[in-house]
PDB file of C-alpha atoms in Angstrom:
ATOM      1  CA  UNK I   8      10.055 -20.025  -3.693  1.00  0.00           C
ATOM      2  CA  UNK I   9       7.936 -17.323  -3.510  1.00  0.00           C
ATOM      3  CA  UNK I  10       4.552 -17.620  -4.741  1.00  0.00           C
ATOM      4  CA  UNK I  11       1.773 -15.452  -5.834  1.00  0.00           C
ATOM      5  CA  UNK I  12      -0.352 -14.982  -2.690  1.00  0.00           C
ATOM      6  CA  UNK I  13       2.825 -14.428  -1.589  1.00  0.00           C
ATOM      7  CA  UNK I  14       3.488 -11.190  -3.515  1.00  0.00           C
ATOM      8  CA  UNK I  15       0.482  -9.958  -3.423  1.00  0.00           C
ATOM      9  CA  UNK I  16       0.410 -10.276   0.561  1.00  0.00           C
ATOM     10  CA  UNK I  17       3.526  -8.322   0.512  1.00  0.00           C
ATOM     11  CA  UNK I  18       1.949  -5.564  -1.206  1.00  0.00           C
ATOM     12  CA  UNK I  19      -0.619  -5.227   1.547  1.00  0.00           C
ATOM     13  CA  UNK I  20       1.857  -5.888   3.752  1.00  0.00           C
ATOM     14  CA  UNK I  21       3.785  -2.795   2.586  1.00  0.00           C
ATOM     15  CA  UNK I  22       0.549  -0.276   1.887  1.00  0.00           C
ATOM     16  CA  UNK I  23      -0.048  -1.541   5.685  1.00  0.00           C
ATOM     17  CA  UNK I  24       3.234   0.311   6.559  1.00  0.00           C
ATOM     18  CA  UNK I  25       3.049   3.487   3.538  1.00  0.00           C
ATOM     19  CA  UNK I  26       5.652   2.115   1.698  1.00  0.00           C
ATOM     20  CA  UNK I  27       4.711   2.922  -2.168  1.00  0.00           C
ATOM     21  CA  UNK I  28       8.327   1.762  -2.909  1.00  0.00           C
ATOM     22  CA  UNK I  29       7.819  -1.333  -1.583  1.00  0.00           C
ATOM     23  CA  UNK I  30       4.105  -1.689  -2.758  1.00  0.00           C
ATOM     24  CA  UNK I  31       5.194  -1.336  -6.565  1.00  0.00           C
ATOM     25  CA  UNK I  32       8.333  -3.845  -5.760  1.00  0.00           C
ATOM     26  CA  UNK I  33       6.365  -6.819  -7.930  1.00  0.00           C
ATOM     27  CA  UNK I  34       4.541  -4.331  -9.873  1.00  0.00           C
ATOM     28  CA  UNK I  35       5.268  -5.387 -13.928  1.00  0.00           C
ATOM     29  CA  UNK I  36       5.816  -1.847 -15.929  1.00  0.00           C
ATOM     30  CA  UNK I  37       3.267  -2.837 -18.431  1.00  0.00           C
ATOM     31  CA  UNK I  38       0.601  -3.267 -15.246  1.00  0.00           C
ATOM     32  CA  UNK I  39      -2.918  -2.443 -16.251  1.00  0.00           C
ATOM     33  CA  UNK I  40      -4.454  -1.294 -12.533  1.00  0.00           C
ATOM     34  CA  UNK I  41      -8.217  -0.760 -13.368  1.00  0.00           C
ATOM     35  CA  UNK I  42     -10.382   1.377 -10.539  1.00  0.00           C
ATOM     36  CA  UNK I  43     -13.765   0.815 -10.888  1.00  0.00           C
ATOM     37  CA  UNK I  44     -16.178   3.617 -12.296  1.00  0.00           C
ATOM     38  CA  UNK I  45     -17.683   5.589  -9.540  1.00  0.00           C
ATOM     39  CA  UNK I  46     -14.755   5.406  -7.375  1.00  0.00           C
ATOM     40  CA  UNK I  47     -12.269   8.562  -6.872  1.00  0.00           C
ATOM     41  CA  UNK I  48      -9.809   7.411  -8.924  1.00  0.00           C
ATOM     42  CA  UNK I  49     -11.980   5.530 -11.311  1.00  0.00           C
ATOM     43  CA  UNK I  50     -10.136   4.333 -14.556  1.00  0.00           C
ATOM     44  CA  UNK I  51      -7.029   2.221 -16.039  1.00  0.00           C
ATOM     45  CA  UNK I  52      -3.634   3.054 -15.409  1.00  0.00           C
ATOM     46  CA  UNK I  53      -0.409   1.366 -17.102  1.00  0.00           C
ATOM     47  CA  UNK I  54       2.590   1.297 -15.194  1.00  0.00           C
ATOM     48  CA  UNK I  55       3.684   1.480 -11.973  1.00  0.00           C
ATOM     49  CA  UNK I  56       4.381   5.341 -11.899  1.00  0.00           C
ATOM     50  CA  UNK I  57       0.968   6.038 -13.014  1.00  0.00           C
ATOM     51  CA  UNK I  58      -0.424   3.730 -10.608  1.00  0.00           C
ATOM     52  CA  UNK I  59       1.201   5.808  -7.776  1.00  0.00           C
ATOM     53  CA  UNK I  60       0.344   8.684  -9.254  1.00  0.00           C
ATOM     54  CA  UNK I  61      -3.431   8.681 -10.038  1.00  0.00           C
ATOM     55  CA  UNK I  62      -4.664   6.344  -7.562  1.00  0.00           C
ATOM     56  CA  UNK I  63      -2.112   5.838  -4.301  1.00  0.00           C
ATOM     57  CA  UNK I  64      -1.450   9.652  -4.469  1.00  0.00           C
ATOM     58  CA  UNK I  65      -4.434  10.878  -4.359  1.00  0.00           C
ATOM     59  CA  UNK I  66      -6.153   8.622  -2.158  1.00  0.00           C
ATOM     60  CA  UNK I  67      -3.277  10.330   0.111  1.00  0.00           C
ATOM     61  CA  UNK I  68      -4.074  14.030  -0.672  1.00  0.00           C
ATOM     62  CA  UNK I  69      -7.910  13.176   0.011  1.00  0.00           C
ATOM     63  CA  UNK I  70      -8.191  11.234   2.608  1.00  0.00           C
ATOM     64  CA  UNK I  71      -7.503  10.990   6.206  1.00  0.00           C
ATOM     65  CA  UNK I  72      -6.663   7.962   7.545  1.00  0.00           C
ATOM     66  CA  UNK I  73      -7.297   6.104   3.906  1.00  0.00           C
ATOM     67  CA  UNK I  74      -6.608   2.495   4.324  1.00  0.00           C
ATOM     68  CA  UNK I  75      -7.336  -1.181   3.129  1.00  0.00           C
ATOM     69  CA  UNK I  76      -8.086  -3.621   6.058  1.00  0.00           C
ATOM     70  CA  UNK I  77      -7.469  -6.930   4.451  1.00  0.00           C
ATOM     71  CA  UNK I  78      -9.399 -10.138   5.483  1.00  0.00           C
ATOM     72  CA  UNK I  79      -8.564 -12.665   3.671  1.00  0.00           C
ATOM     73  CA  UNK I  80      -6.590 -14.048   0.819  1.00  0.00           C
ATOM     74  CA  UNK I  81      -7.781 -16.693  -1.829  1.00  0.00           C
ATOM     75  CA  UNK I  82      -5.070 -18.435  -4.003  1.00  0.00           C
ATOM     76  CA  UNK I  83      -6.152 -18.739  -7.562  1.00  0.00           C
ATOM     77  CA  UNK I  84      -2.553 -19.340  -9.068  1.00  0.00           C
ATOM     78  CA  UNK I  85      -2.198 -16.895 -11.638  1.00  0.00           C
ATOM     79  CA  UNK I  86      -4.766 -15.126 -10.183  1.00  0.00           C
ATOM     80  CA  UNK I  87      -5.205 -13.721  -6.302  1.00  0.00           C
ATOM     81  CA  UNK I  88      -8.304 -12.052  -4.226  1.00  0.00           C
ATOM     82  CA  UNK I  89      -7.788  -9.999  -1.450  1.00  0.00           C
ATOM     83  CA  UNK I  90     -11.178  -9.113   0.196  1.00  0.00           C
ATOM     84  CA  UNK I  91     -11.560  -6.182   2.955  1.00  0.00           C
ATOM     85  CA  UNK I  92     -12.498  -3.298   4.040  1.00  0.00           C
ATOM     86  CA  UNK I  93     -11.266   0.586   2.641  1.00  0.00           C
ATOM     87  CA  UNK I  94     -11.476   3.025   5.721  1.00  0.00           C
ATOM     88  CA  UNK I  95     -10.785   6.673   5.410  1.00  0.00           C
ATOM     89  CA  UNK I  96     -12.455  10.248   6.380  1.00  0.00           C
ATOM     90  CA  UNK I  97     -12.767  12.295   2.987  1.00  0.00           C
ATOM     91  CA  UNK I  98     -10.607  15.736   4.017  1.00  0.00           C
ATOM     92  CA  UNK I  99     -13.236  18.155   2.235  1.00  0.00           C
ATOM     93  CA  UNK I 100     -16.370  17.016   4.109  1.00  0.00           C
ATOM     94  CA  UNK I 101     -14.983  15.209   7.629  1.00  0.00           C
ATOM     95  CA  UNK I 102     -17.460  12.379   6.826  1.00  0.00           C
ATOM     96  CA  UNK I 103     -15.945   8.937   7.482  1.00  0.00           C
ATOM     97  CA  UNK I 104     -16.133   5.874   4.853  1.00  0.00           C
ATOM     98  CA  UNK I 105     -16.057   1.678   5.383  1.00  0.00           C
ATOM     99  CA  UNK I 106     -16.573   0.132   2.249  1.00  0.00           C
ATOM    100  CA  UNK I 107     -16.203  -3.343   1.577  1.00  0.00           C
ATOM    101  CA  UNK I 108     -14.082  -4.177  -1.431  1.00  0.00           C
ATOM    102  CA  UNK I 109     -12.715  -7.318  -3.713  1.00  0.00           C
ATOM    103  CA  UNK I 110      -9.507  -7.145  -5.303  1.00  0.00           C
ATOM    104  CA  UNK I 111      -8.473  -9.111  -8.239  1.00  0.00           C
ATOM    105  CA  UNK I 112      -4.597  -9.685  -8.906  1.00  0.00           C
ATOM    106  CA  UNK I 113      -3.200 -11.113 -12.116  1.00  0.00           C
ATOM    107  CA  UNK I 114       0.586 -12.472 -11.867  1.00  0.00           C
ATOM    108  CA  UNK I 115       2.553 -13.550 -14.382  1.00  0.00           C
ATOM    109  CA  UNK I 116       6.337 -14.508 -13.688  1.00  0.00           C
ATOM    110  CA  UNK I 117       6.793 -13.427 -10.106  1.00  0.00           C
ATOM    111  CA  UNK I 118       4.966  -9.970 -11.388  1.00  0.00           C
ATOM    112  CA  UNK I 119       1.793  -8.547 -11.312  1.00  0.00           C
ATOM    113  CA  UNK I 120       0.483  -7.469 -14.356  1.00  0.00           C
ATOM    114  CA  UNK I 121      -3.100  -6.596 -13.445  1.00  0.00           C
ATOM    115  CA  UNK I 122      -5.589  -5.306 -10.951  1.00  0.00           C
ATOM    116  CA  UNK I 123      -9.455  -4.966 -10.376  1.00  0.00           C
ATOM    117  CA  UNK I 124     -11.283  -3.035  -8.133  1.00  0.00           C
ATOM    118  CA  UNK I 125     -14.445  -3.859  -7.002  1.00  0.00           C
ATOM    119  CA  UNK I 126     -16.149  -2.020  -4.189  1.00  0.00           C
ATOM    120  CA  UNK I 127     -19.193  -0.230  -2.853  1.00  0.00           C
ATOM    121  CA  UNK I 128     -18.769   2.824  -4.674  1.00  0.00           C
ATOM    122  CA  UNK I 129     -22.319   4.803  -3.244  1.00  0.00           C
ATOM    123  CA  UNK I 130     -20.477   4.555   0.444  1.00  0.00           C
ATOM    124  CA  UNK I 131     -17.557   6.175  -0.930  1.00  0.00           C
ATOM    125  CA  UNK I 132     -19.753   9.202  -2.841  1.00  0.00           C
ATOM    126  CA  UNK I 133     -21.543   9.392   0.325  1.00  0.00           C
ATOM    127  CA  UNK I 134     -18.698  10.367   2.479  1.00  0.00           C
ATOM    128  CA  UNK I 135     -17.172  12.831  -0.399  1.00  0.00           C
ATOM    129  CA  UNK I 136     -20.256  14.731  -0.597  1.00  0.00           C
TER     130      UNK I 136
END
């Protein structure tokens, strides 16, 4: 049986390799992904396609190298944290970025229906301007 920490290891499993398709595989289409304010891509999103869209798309188009080094995983049942580190070089400026960051995932039924974003969002401006 696969379980939640499961899933959402997968997901980092697949971002690890660029695979969006395989990212959004346990993705619910009623998701609610929030980025936090401050960051890039700072908002809500519903949906998987929106997701990919406005946050995993862009984070593509401006960054180099843009990437989530994970650290650990903590099993909350319905609910998962994945801490790490973000890494990337912001393509308008050349300056490089390490953030720390907490993720929080929500499952529900083998899907995951929500995501939180919580990072160091003054290391991020930094490197974009």
């Amino acid at each position: 049986m696969t379980t939640n920490i499961d899933i959402v290891g997968a997901h980092y499993a697949a971002s690890a390799q660029g695979n969006i398709d395989e990212m959004m595989a346990n993705v619910s289409p009623q998701v609610r992904w929030t980025e936090m304010a401050g960051f890039p891509c700072a908002g809500t999103w519903v949906g998987p396609q929106a997701v990919a869209d406005n946050v995993f798309a862009v984070l593509g188009r401006d960054w180099i190298g843009y990437r989530f080094e994970l650290q650990s995983l903590i099993d909350g049942g319905d609910q998962v944290v994945g801490l790490g580190t973000y890494h990337g070089t912001f393509r308008a400026t050349g300056k490089e970025m390490q953030a720390r960051v907490a993720h929080v995932w929500k499952l529900q039924g083998g899907k995951i229906v929500g995501f939180e974003q919580f990072t160091d969002t003054l290391l991020v401006h930094q490197a974009m301007s």
